[in-house]
Structure formats: structure tokens, C-alpha cells
Coordinates of C-alpha atoms and ligand atoms in Angstrom, one line a residue:
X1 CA 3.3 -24.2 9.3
X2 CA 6.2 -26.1 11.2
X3 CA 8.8 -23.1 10.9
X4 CA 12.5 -24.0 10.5
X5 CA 14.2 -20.6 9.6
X6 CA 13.1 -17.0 8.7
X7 CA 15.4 -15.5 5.9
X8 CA 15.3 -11.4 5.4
X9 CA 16.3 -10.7 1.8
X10 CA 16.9 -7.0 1.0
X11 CA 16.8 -5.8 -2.5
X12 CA 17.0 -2.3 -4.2
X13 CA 14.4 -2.3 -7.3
X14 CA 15.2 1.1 -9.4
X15 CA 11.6 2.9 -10.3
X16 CA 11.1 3.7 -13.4
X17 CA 10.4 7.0 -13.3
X18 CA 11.1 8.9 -10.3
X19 CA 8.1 9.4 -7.4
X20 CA 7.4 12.3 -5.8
X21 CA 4.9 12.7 -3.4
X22 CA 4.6 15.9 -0.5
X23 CA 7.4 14.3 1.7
X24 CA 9.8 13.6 -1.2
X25 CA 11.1 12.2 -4.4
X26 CA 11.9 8.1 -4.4
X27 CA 13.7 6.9 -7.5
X28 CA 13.5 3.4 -6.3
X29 CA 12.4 1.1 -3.4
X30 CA 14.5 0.0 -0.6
X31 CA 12.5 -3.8 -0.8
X32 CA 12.6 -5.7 2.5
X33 CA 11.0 -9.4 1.6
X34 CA 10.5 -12.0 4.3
X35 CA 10.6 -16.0 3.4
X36 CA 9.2 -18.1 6.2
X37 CA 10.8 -21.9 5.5
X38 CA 9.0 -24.1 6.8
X39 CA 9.3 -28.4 6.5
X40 CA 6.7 -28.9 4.0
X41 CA 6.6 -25.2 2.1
X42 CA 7.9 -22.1 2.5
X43 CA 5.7 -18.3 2.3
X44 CA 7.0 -15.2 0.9
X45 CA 6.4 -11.6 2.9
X46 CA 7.0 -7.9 1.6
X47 CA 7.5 -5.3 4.3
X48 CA 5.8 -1.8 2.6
X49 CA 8.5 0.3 4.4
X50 CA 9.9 3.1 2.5
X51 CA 13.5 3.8 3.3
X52 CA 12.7 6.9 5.1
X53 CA 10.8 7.3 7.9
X54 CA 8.8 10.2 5.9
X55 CA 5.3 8.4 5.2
X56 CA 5.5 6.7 9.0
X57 CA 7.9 6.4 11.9
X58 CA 8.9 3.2 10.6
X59 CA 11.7 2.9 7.8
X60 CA 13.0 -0.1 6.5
X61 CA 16.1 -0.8 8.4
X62 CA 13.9 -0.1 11.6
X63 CA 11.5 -3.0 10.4
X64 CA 14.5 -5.4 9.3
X65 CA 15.9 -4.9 12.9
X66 CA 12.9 -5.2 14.6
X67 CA 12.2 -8.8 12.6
X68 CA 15.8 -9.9 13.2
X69 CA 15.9 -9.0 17.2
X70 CA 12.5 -9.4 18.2
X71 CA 9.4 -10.7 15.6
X72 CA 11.3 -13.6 13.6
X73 CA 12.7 -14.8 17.0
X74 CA 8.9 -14.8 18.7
X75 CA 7.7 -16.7 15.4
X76 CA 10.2 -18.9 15.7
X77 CA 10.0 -20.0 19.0
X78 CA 6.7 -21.3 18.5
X79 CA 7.4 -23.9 16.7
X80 CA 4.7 -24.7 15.4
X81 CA 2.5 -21.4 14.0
X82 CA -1.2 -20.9 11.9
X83 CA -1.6 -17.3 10.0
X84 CA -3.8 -16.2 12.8
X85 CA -1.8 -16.7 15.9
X86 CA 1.1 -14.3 14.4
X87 CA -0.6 -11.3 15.7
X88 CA -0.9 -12.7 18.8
X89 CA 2.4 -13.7 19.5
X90 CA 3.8 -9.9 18.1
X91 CA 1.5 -8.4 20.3
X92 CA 4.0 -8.3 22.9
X93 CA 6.1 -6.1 20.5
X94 CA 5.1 -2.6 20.2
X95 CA 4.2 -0.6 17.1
X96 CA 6.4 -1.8 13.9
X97 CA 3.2 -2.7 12.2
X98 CA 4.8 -2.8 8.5
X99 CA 7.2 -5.6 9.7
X100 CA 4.4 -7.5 11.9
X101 CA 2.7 -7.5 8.4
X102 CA 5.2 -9.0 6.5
X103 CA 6.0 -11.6 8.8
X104 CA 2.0 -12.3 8.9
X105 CA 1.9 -12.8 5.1
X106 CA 4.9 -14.8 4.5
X107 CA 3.6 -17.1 6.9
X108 CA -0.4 -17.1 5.9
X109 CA 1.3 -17.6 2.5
X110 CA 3.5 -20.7 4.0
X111 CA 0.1 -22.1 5.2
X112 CA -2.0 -21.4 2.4
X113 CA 0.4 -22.8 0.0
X114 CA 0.3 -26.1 2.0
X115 CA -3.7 -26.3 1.7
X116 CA -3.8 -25.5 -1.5
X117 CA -5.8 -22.5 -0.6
X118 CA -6.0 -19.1 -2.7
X119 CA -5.1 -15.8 -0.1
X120 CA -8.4 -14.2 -1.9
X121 CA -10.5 -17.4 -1.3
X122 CA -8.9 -17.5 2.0
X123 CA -10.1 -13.6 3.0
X124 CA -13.5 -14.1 1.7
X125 CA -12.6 -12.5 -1.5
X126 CA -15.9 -12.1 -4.0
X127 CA -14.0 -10.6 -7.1
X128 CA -12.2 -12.2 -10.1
X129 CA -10.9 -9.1 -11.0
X130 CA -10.6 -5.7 -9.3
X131 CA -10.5 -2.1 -10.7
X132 CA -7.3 -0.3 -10.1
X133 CA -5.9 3.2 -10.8
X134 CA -2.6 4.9 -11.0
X135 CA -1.4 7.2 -8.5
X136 CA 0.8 10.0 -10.1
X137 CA 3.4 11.9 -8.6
X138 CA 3.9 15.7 -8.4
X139 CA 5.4 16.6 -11.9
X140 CA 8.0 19.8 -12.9
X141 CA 5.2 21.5 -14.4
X142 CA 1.8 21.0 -15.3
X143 CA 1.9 20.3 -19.3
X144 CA 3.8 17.5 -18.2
X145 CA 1.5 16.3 -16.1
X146 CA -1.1 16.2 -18.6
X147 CA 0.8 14.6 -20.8
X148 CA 1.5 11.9 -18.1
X149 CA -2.2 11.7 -17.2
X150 CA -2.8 11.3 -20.9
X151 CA -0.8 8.2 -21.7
X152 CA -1.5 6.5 -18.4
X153 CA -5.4 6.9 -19.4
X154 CA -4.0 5.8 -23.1
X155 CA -2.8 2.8 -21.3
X156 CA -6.6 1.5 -19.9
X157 CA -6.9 3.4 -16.6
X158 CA -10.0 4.9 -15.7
X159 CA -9.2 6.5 -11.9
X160 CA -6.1 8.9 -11.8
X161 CA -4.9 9.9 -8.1
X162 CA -3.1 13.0 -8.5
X163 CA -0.3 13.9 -5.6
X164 CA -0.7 17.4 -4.3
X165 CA 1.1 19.7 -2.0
X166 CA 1.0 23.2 -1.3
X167 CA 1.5 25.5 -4.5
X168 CA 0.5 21.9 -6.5
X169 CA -3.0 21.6 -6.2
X170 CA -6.2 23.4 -7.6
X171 CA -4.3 24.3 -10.9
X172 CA -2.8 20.5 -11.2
X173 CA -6.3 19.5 -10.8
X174 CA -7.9 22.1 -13.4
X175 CA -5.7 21.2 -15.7
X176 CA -6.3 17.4 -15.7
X177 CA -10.3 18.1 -15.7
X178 CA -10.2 20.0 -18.4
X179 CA -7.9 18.0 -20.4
X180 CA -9.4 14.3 -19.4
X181 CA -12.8 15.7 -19.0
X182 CA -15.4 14.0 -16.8
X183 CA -14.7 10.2 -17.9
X184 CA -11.7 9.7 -15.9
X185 CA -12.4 9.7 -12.0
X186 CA -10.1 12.0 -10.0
X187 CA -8.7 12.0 -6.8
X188 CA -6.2 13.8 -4.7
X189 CA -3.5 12.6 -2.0
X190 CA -1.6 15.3 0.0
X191 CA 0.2 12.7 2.4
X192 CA -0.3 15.5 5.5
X193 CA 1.2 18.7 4.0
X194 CA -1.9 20.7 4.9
X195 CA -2.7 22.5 8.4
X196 CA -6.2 24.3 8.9
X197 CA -5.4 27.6 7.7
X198 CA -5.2 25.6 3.9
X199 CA -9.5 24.4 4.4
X200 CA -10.8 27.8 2.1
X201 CA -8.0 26.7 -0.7
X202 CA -8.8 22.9 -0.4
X203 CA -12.7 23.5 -0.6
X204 CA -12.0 24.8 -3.6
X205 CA -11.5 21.3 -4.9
X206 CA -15.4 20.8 -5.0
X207 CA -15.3 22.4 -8.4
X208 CA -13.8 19.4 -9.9
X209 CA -15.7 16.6 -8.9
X210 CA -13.4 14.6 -7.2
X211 CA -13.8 11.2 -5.8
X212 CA -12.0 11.8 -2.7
X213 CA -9.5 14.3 -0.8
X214 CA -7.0 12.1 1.0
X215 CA -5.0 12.8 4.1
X216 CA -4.7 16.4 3.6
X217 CA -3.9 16.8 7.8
X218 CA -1.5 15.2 10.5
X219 CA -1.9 11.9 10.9
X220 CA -3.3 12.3 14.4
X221 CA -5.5 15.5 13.4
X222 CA -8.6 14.0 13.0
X223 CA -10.3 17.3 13.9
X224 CA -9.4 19.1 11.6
X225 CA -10.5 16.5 8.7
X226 CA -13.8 16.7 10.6
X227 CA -13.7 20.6 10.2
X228 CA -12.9 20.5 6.4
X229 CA -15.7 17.4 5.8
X230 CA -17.9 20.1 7.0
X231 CA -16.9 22.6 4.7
X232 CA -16.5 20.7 1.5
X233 CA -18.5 18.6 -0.7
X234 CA -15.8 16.0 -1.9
X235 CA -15.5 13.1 0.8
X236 CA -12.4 13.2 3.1
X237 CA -10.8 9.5 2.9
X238 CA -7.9 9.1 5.8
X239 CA -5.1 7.0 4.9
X240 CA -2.0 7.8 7.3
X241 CA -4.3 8.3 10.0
X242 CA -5.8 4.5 10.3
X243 CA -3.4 2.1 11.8
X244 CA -6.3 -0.3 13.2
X245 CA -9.9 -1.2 12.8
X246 CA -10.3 1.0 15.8
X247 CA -9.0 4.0 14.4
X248 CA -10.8 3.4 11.8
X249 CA -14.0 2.8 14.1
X250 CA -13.2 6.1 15.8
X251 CA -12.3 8.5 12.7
X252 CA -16.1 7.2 11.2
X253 CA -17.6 8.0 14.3
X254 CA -15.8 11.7 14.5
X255 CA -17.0 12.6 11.0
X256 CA -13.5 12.8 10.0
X257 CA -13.9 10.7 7.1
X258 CA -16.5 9.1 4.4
X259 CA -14.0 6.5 2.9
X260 CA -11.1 4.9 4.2
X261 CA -8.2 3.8 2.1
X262 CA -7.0 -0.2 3.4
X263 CA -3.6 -0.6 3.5
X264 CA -2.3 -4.2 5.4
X265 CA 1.4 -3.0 6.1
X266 CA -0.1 0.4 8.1
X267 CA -2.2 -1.8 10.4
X268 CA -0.3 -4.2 10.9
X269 CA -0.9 -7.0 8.9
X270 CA -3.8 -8.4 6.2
X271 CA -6.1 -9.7 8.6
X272 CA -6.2 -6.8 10.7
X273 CA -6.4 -5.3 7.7
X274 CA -9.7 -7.0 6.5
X275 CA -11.6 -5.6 10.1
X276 CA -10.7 -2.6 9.0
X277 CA -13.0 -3.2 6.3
X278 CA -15.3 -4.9 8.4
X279 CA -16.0 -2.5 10.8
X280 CA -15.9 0.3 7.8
X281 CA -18.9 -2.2 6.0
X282 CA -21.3 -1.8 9.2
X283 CA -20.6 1.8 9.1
X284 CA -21.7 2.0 5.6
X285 CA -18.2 3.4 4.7
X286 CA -16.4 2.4 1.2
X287 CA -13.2 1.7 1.2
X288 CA -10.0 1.3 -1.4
X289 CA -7.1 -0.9 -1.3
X290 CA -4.0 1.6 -0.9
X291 CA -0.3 0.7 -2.5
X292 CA 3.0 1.4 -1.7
X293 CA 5.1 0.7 -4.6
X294 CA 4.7 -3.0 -3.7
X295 CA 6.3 -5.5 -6.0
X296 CA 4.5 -8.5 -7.8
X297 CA 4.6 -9.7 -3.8
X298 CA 2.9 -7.4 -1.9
X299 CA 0.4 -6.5 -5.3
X300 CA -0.1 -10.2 -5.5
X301 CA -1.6 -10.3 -1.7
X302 CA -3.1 -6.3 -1.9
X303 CA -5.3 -7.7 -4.9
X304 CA -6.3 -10.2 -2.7
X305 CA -7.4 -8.1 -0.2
X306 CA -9.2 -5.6 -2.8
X307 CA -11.5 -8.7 -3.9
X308 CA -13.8 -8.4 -0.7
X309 CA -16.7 -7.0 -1.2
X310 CA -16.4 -3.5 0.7
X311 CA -13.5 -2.6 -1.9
X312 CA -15.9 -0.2 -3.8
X313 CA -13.5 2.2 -5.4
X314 CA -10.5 1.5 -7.4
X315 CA -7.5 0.5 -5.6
X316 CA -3.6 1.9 -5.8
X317 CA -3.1 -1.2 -8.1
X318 CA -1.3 -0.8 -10.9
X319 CA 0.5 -2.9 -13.6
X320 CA 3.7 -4.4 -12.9
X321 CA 5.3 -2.0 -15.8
X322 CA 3.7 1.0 -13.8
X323 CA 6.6 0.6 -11.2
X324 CA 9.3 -1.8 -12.3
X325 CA 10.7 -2.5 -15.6
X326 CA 11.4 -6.4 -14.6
X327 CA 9.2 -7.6 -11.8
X328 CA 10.2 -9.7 -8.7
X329 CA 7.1 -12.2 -9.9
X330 CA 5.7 -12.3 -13.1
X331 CA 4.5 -9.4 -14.0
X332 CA 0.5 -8.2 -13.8
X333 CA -0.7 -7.0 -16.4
X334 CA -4.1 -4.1 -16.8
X335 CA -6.8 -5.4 -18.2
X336 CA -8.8 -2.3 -19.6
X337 CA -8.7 -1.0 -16.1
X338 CA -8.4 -3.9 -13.6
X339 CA -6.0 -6.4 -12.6
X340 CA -6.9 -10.5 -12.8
X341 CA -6.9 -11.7 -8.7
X342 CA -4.0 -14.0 -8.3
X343 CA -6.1 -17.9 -7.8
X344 CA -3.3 -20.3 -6.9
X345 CA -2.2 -21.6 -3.6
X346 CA -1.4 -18.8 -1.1
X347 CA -0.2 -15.5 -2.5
X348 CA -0.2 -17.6 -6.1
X349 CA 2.8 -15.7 -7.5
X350 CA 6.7 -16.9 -7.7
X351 CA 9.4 -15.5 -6.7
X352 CA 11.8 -14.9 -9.6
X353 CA 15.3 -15.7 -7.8
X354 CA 16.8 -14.8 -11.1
X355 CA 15.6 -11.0 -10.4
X356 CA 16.8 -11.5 -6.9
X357 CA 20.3 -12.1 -8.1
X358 CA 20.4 -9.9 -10.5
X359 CA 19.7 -6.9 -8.1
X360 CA 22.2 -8.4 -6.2
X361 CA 19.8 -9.2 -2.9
X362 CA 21.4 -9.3 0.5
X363 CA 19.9 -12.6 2.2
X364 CA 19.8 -12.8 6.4
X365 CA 19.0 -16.4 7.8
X366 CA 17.3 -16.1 11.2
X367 CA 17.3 -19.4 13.1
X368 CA 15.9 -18.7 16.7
X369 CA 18.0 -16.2 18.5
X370 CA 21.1 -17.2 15.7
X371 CA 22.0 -14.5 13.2
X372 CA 23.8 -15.2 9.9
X373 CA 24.5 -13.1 7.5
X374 CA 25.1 -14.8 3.8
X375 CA 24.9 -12.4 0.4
X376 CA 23.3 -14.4 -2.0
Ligands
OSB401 O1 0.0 7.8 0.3 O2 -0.8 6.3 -0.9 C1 0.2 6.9 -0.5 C2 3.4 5.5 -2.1 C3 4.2 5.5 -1.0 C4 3.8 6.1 0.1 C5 2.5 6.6 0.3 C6 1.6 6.5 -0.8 C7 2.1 6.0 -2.0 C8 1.2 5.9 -3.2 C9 1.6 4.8 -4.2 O3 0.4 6.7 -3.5 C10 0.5 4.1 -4.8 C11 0.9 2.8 -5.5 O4 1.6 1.9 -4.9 O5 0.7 2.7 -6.7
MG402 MG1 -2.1 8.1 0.7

């Protein structure tokens, strides 16, 4: 697309129920959108971001200041700019890969838009409709957790990804099992808290037959993922720990994992993001599309992504009213347990400006190396 301007709009979308994962408790998202205008169509962008660098080094307001110094101004610059050559030109720039992958989408989006192309056609998406599942946080106690487990699988999902920590694990677990039985698949996410001396405890989790273990090490301890897949039954799936198709290449080859979870903002943007599952494909690895709270945005472009064919298990894809009570795009609804793929032009979702407003956005114009600030 022929770029004109790059606007950053940030917006602060209350959950509706708080989140709390092993590095802390969000009661909203800190949304960082990017909208590439260009002459004959513009492309939207969400930046998955949290607002504290606890998940990744990057936080939002690093990623907003690194599009407003450095990536909007390199986009911008061109000119002229195709979906595929974004990398490129951001390649100078190092790390920020949530930021690179929003400014990537907004302008794929831009393009796509223009040729009346879907983003899931576009990827070489073979799905309609993907399965998803819910992703629930670490609860007070575990009756309420049941009970929140309960009306989620009440609601049509059929894959339940319980948060663990420390002192929140094999009992959470139990409990669910017994209560859901074996219909409802069952996985874990401990989001690093673990260290080696935790591998007896966590092989405990083969009892319950669960789909996966995810990220239960450092980010950068592949080892010692390769010394608990050796000592449990229940595949090890990284998530934190794959910020390319070459990680991904290397943590295969380690034996550190069986499944990788796909996430486009943690490797820097959805194309990357699709050799991730490339390269996991000729390994004869599954993988997942992972979420991050998106908004109808980012879910719009993530069930894109889990429409390729390598997307075997359920993705962190849930319903619109799973997050939000008012959506930033219209809001997607579960179908028993998937999600319909989004088939118009680019992203195929609209921005709601009235929700924009009425979260009172903050909008930053970014014209070359010129910086405006106007609230909306
Ligand atoms: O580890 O998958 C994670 C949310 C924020 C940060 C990290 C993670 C998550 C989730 C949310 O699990 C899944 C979703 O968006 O539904
Ligand atoms: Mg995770």
C-alpha cells in the first residue's frame, strides 16, 4: 500500500473478570492498536503487549515508543510498502517483536483489503472454522474454579487450559478431572514459575491425562524442558521460549518440546509466525494458535492464522464475551466449540470507532519523522 500516515491509538478495555496468571493479576488490557492510512485503504494492527513487561521484556509503552521513534518512521519512509517487505525494512531494528507484528498486520491488512483478499485465504488457511478453548486463570480457591470450569464447559467449550503456579497445580487439576471427567481436554500453563527442583511434582501431572504442560521453565531453559520431557508422559509445549521459526527449529531438535504453541506478536509478526508452523509441520510437531487477551482485532487475524493446516489442537480463541463485555469489532461468537474464520477483505472485521470513543482512546499521528499528538 502507498502509506500516507501511521496513527497509534491507545485504549484501556476493562476485563471482565480479573486474570491471573503466575506473573500477576490483569483486570484489563492496556490496548496499543496501529492503523496504517494509506491512499486507497487503510489496515488495522493490535500490538499483544501487556502493560508490564512480566510475560516478555517488552511492555506496551516500550512497543508504542519504539513504533513512534523507529518502526512507523522506517515504514514510512518507503513510500511505497507490500506486507512482506515490513520485516525486512524492521530488521534493522532490534528485538520489539510485539510492535514489528502489529505494524506487519495493519499493513498486510491495508493490502489485503485493497485486493479484496481474506488474511486466512491469504496464509494458506484450510479451515472455515477452528476449535478454540478457554484459558482460565488461577482462582481463590479450588470450588471456585470448578464452578468456573463448569459454566465455561456449559457455555460449548470442549478444551480447558488451566493456569498453574507453585502451590496451584496437581490439586487444581484433580479437582477439574474429577469434576469434568475425561470429555473435556485439559491442559496446563505455568508461564515459567517452575525451576528443576519442581520435575518430581510436575510428573505427577501424567495421572490426569493432560494434553500438554506448557512453559513450566525459563524462557531460555530449554534443558531443563528437555530433562522433564524425559521424565513425564504428557508432552511439553514451549510458548515463551519460541520467538522465531528457528527457535522453534532448535527447541524440536533438543527434545525440549512435542508441540509448540504459535503466537504472531512473540515472533515478530504473522508471517514469521506461519514458518514457525512450517518448520514445526516438517518436524512432525502440532501446534496451537496462542492468545493474549486480543480484541476482535488481533482474534480476527489469530483465527486466521489457526486455519492452516498444522493448527491441530485448539487454540487460545475464545468468544468475544470471554474477555470484553463490548468488543472493539463485532463480537465472535462460540459455535459449540469453535469460532467461524473471519472471510472478508484483509483482517474482515471493523473497527467500532464508537467503542473507541467511548473508552476514551488516545490517537498519535505519525507522519515521517513528525509527531502529533491529538486525543480523539
Ligand atoms: O501464556 O498463553 C499465555 C495471556 C497473557 C499472557 C500470556 C498468556 C495468556 C493467556 C490468554 O493464556 C489466552 C487468551 O487470550 O485467551
Ligand atoms: Mg502460555
Amino acid at each position: 500500500m502507498k502509506l500516507e500516515a501511521i496513527e497509534l491509538v491507545r485504549v484501556f478495555m476493562p476485563l471482565v473478570e480479573p486474570f491471573r496468571t503466575s506473573f500477576g493479576v490483569q483486570t484489563g488490557r492496556e490496548v496499543l492498536l496501529v492503523r496504517a492510512i494509506g491512499d486507497a485503504s487503510e489496515g488495522w494492527g493490535e500490538c499483544v503487549a501487556l502493560a508490564e513487561p512480566s510475560y516478555s521484556s517488552e511492555f506496551v509503552g516500550s512497543s508504542e515508543l519504539a513504533l513512534r521513534e523507529f518502526l512507523c518512521p522506517a515504514v514510512l519512509s518507503m513510500g511505497h510498502i507490500e506486507g512482506p517487505q515490513v520485516a525486512m525494512v524492521l530488521s534493522k531494528v532490534k528485538g520489539h517483536r510485539m510492535a514489528k507484528a502489529a505494524l506487519e498486520m495493519a499493513i498486510l491488512d491495508g493490502d489485503l483489503r485493497t485486493k479484496g483478499v481474506a488474511f486466512s485465504e491469504y496464509l494458506g488457511g484450510i479451515r472455515g472454522k477452528v476449535e478454540v478453548g478457554v484459558s482460565v486463570g488461577i482462582q481463590s480457591d479450588v470450588d471456585i474454579l470448578v464452578d468456573r470450569v463448569q459454566r465455561y464447559v456449559a457455555e460449548g467449550y470442549r478444551r480447558v487450559k488451566l493456569k498453574i503456579e507453585p502451590g496451584w497445580d496437581v490439586e487444581p487439576v484433580r479437582a477439574v478431572r474429577q469434576a469434568l471427567g475425561e470429555n473435556i481436554a485439559l491442559q496446563v500453563d505455568a508461564n515459567t514459575a517452575y525451576s528443576v527442583a519442581d520435575i518430581r511434582r510436575l510428573t505427577r501431572l501424567d495421572e490426569y491425562n493432560l494434553l500438554l504442560i506448557e512453559q513450566p521453565f525459563g524462557a531460555r531453559d530449554l534443558w531443563a524442558h528437555e530433562e522433564l520431557a524425559k521424565q513425564c508422559r504428557t508432552p511439553i509445549c514451549l510458548d515463551e521460549s519460541i520467538e522465531s521459526s528457528a527457535d522453534a527449529h532448535h527447541a524440536i531438535v533438543a527434545g525440549a518440546c512435542r508441540i509448540v504453541n504459535v503466537k504472531a506478536g512473540r515472533v515478530g509478526g504473522y508471517l514469521e509466525a506461519r514458518r514457525v508452523h512450517d518448520v514445526c509441520l516438517a518436524a512432525g510437531v502440532p501446534v496451537w494458535c496462542g492468545g493474549m487477551l486480543e480484541t476482535g482485532i488481533g482474534r480476527a487475524a489469530n483465527l486466521a492464522l489457526a486455519s492452516l493446516p498444522n493448527f491441530a489442537l485448539p487454540g487460545d480463541i475464545s468468544a468475544s464475551n470471554r474477555y470484553y463485555t463490548e468488543d472493539l469489532t463485532d463480537p465472535f461468537l462460540l459455535e459449540e466449540s469453535t469460532i467461524t474464520v473471519p472471510t472478508g477483505p484483509g483482517l474482515g472485521v471493523e473497527v467500532r470507532s464508537d467503542e473507541l470513543v467511548r473508552h476514551r482512546a488516545v490517537r498519535t499521528l505519525v507522519q515521517g519523522k513528525t509527531v502529533f499528538a491529538n486525543p480523539a
